[in-house]
Coordinates of C-alpha atoms in Angstrom, one line a residue:
Chain C
A483 CA 16.5 20.3 16.5
Q484 CA 15.6 16.6 16.2
R485 CA 16.6 14.7 19.3
V486 CA 15.7 11.6 21.1
T487 CA 16.5 11.4 24.8
Q488 CA 16.6 8.2 26.9
P489 CA 17.5 9.4 30.3
E490 CA 18.4 6.0 31.8
K491 CA 21.5 4.2 30.7
L492 CA 20.7 1.2 32.8
L493 CA 17.5 0.0 34.3
S494 CA 17.4 -3.0 36.7
V495 CA 14.1 -4.5 37.4
F496 CA 13.1 -7.7 39.2
K497 CA 11.4 -10.4 37.3
G498 CA 7.7 -10.0 37.4
A499 CA 7.9 -6.3 38.2
P500 CA 6.6 -3.6 35.8
V501 CA 9.0 -2.0 33.3
E502 CA 9.0 1.5 32.0
L503 CA 11.8 2.7 29.6
K504 CA 11.6 6.4 29.1
C505 CA 11.9 8.2 25.8
N506 CA 11.4 11.9 25.1
Y507 CA 11.8 13.5 21.8
S508 CA 12.2 16.9 20.2
Y509 CA 10.8 17.4 16.8
S510 CA 8.8 20.1 15.0
G511 CA 6.1 18.2 13.2
S512 CA 4.6 14.7 13.4
P513 CA 7.4 12.2 13.7
E514 CA 7.2 8.5 13.6
L515 CA 8.4 6.8 16.8
F516 CA 9.9 3.4 17.2
W517 CA 11.4 1.1 19.7
Y518 CA 14.3 -1.1 18.6
V519 CA 15.7 -3.9 20.7
Q520 CA 19.2 -5.4 20.6
Y521 CA 19.6 -8.7 22.4
S522 CA 23.2 -9.8 23.2
R523 CA 25.2 -10.3 20.0
Q524 CA 22.2 -10.0 17.8
R525 CA 21.0 -7.4 15.3
L526 CA 18.8 -4.5 16.1
Q527 CA 15.2 -5.6 15.7
L528 CA 12.1 -3.5 15.5
L529 CA 10.1 -4.0 18.6
L530 CA 7.2 -1.7 17.9
R531 CA 6.2 1.5 16.1
H532 CA 3.6 4.0 17.3
I533 CA 1.5 3.8 14.1
S534 CA 0.7 0.2 14.5
R535 CA -0.2 0.3 18.2
E536 CA 0.7 -3.4 18.4
S537 CA 1.8 -5.1 21.5
I538 CA 4.9 -7.2 20.9
K539 CA 6.3 -9.5 23.5
G540 CA 4.0 -7.8 26.0
F541 CA 5.5 -4.4 25.4
T542 CA 3.4 -1.3 24.6
A543 CA 4.2 2.3 24.0
D544 CA 1.9 5.3 23.7
L545 CA 2.9 8.4 21.9
N546 CA 2.1 11.4 24.1
K547 CA 2.4 14.5 21.9
G548 CA 1.7 16.8 24.8
E549 CA 4.7 15.5 26.8
T550 CA 6.6 14.6 23.6
S551 CA 7.2 11.1 25.1
F552 CA 7.0 7.5 23.8
H553 CA 7.7 5.5 26.9
L554 CA 8.0 1.7 26.6
K555 CA 6.1 -0.4 29.1
K556 CA 5.5 -3.9 30.1
P557 CA 3.5 -5.0 33.1
F558 CA 5.5 -8.0 34.1
A559 CA 9.2 -8.3 33.3
Q560 CA 10.7 -11.6 32.1
E561 CA 14.3 -12.6 32.2
E562 CA 14.5 -12.8 28.4
D563 CA 13.6 -9.1 28.2
S564 CA 17.2 -8.3 29.2
A565 CA 18.6 -6.4 26.3
M566 CA 19.5 -2.9 25.0
Y567 CA 16.5 -0.8 24.0
Y568 CA 16.7 2.1 21.6
C569 CA 14.0 4.7 21.1
A570 CA 14.1 6.1 17.6
L571 CA 12.4 8.9 15.6
R572 CA 11.9 9.1 11.9
G573 CA 11.5 12.5 10.5
R574 CA 10.4 14.0 7.3
D575 CA 13.8 13.4 5.6
D576 CA 13.5 9.7 6.4
K577 CA 16.5 9.7 8.6
I578 CA 16.2 7.7 11.8
I579 CA 17.6 9.3 14.9
F580 CA 18.3 7.0 17.8
G581 CA 18.5 7.7 21.5
K582 CA 21.5 6.6 23.4
G583 CA 19.8 3.4 24.5
T584 CA 18.8 1.9 27.8
R585 CA 20.2 -1.4 29.0
L586 CA 17.4 -3.3 30.7
H587 CA 18.6 -5.8 33.2
I588 CA 16.1 -8.2 34.6
L589 CA 17.0 -9.5 38.0
P590 CA 16.0 -13.0 39.0
Chain B
E800 CA 11.0 -12.9 6.2
P801 CA 13.7 -11.3 4.0
E802 CA 16.8 -10.2 5.8
V803 CA 19.5 -7.7 5.3
T804 CA 22.8 -9.6 5.2
Q805 CA 26.2 -8.3 6.0
T806 CA 29.7 -9.8 5.5
P807 CA 32.0 -10.3 7.0
S808 CA 30.7 -10.7 10.6
H809 CA 34.1 -9.7 11.9
Q810 CA 36.9 -7.9 10.2
V811 CA 40.3 -7.2 11.7
T812 CA 42.6 -4.8 9.9
Q813 CA 45.7 -2.8 10.6
M814 CA 45.6 0.9 10.9
G815 CA 46.0 2.6 7.6
Q816 CA 44.6 -0.2 5.6
E817 CA 41.5 0.0 3.4
V818 CA 38.4 -2.1 4.3
I819 CA 35.2 -2.7 2.5
L820 CA 32.1 -3.7 4.4
R821 CA 29.5 -5.4 2.4
C822 CA 25.7 -5.5 2.7
V823 CA 22.9 -7.0 0.7
P824 CA 19.8 -5.0 1.4
I825 CA 16.2 -6.3 1.0
S826 CA 15.5 -6.4 -2.7
N827 CA 12.6 -4.1 -3.0
H828 CA 13.9 -1.5 -0.6
L829 CA 15.0 1.9 -2.0
Y830 CA 16.7 3.5 1.0
F831 CA 20.0 2.3 2.4
Y832 CA 21.9 3.3 5.4
W833 CA 25.0 2.7 7.3
Y834 CA 25.1 3.1 11.1
R835 CA 27.9 2.4 13.5
Q836 CA 28.1 1.6 17.2
I837 CA 31.3 2.1 19.0
L838 CA 31.5 -0.2 22.0
G839 CA 29.6 1.2 24.9
Q840 CA 28.2 4.1 22.9
K841 CA 25.0 4.8 21.0
V842 CA 24.1 3.9 17.5
E843 CA 25.3 6.7 15.2
F844 CA 24.1 7.5 11.7
L845 CA 26.7 7.6 9.0
V846 CA 25.1 7.9 5.7
S847 CA 21.9 7.4 3.7
F848 CA 21.7 6.4 0.1
Y849 CA 18.8 6.7 -2.3
N850 CA 18.5 6.7 -6.1
N851 CA 22.1 5.8 -6.5
E852 CA 23.5 8.7 -4.6
I853 CA 24.1 9.9 -1.0
S854 CA 21.1 11.6 0.3
E855 CA 22.6 12.6 3.7
K856 CA 25.7 12.1 5.6
S857 CA 26.8 12.8 9.1
E858 CA 29.9 14.7 10.2
I859 CA 31.5 11.3 11.0
F860 CA 31.3 10.4 7.3
D861 CA 34.4 12.3 6.1
D862 CA 36.5 11.8 3.0
Q863 CA 37.8 8.5 4.4
F864 CA 34.4 7.0 3.9
S865 CA 32.6 6.1 0.7
V866 CA 29.6 4.1 -0.3
E867 CA 28.7 2.3 -3.4
R868 CA 25.9 0.2 -4.9
P869 CA 28.0 -1.5 -7.5
D870 CA 25.7 -4.0 -9.0
G871 CA 22.1 -3.3 -7.9
S872 CA 22.2 -5.8 -5.0
N873 CA 25.2 -5.0 -2.9
F874 CA 25.7 -1.9 -0.9
T875 CA 29.2 -1.3 0.3
L876 CA 30.9 0.9 2.8
K877 CA 34.6 1.6 2.2
I878 CA 37.0 3.1 4.7
R879 CA 40.1 4.2 2.8
S880 CA 42.6 4.4 5.6
T881 CA 41.4 3.0 8.8
K882 CA 42.1 4.6 12.2
L883 CA 42.0 3.0 15.6
E884 CA 38.8 5.0 16.4
D885 CA 37.1 3.4 13.4
S886 CA 36.8 0.2 15.5
A887 CA 33.1 -0.3 15.9
M888 CA 30.1 -2.4 14.9
Y889 CA 28.8 -1.3 11.5
F890 CA 25.2 -1.8 10.7
C891 CA 23.7 -1.7 7.3
A892 CA 20.0 -1.0 7.1
S893 CA 17.5 -0.8 4.3
G894 CA 14.0 0.5 4.2
W895 CA 11.1 1.6 2.2
N896 CA 8.4 3.6 3.8
S897 CA 9.8 2.5 7.2
P898 CA 10.6 0.8 9.4
L899 CA 14.2 0.0 8.9
H900 CA 15.5 -3.6 8.7
F901 CA 19.0 -4.0 10.0
G902 CA 21.7 -6.5 9.2
N903 CA 23.6 -8.4 11.9
G904 CA 26.5 -6.0 11.7
T905 CA 30.2 -6.2 11.0
R906 CA 32.5 -5.8 13.9
L907 CA 35.5 -3.9 12.6
T908 CA 38.6 -4.1 14.8
V909 CA 41.5 -1.8 13.8
T910 CA 44.8 -2.7 15.4

């Protein structure tokens, strides 16, 4: 079964501290993995995708096929990083499956 | 950068009424989707649309829901007889060869 698991509903991190948002997936085959971010009252935005290996707003994520994980990381949290983060998987049928989301709260 | 636009941004309706949520996807995209997000819950897939027909729908997308692409630019979601539990944020998305581009969403409040 296709599934995306984000084990943390809420993650509170002090400004300047490292951030890691966990994402594990279940999929038979080679999925595409994404991170989407939703700032307060705004649309979902693509943060990054594993194919491009870009670093956006200081965030990176590495696809680990052995651990079926795609954790989102940032070395130094900033207050503007406070948002809802969704890990997502795109399978063969083109459907996007979202995790339940993790609310990242950056403490001053 | 082109955007997916959704109207209205907020719709309030009475239970039992019909609502139509409108979306204008990005023009060269071929796949269209509706997702919804009930307050405090995860984003849920409703339906995908390709080549003028539904390609997949979730168990949420029952007979009360329908989608249309009436004129080649708009993509609408109709809820025939709204229920209280239909209150949610509804997101339209379009894509072509991924990733998806999402609209700002329409907040539907059923009273």
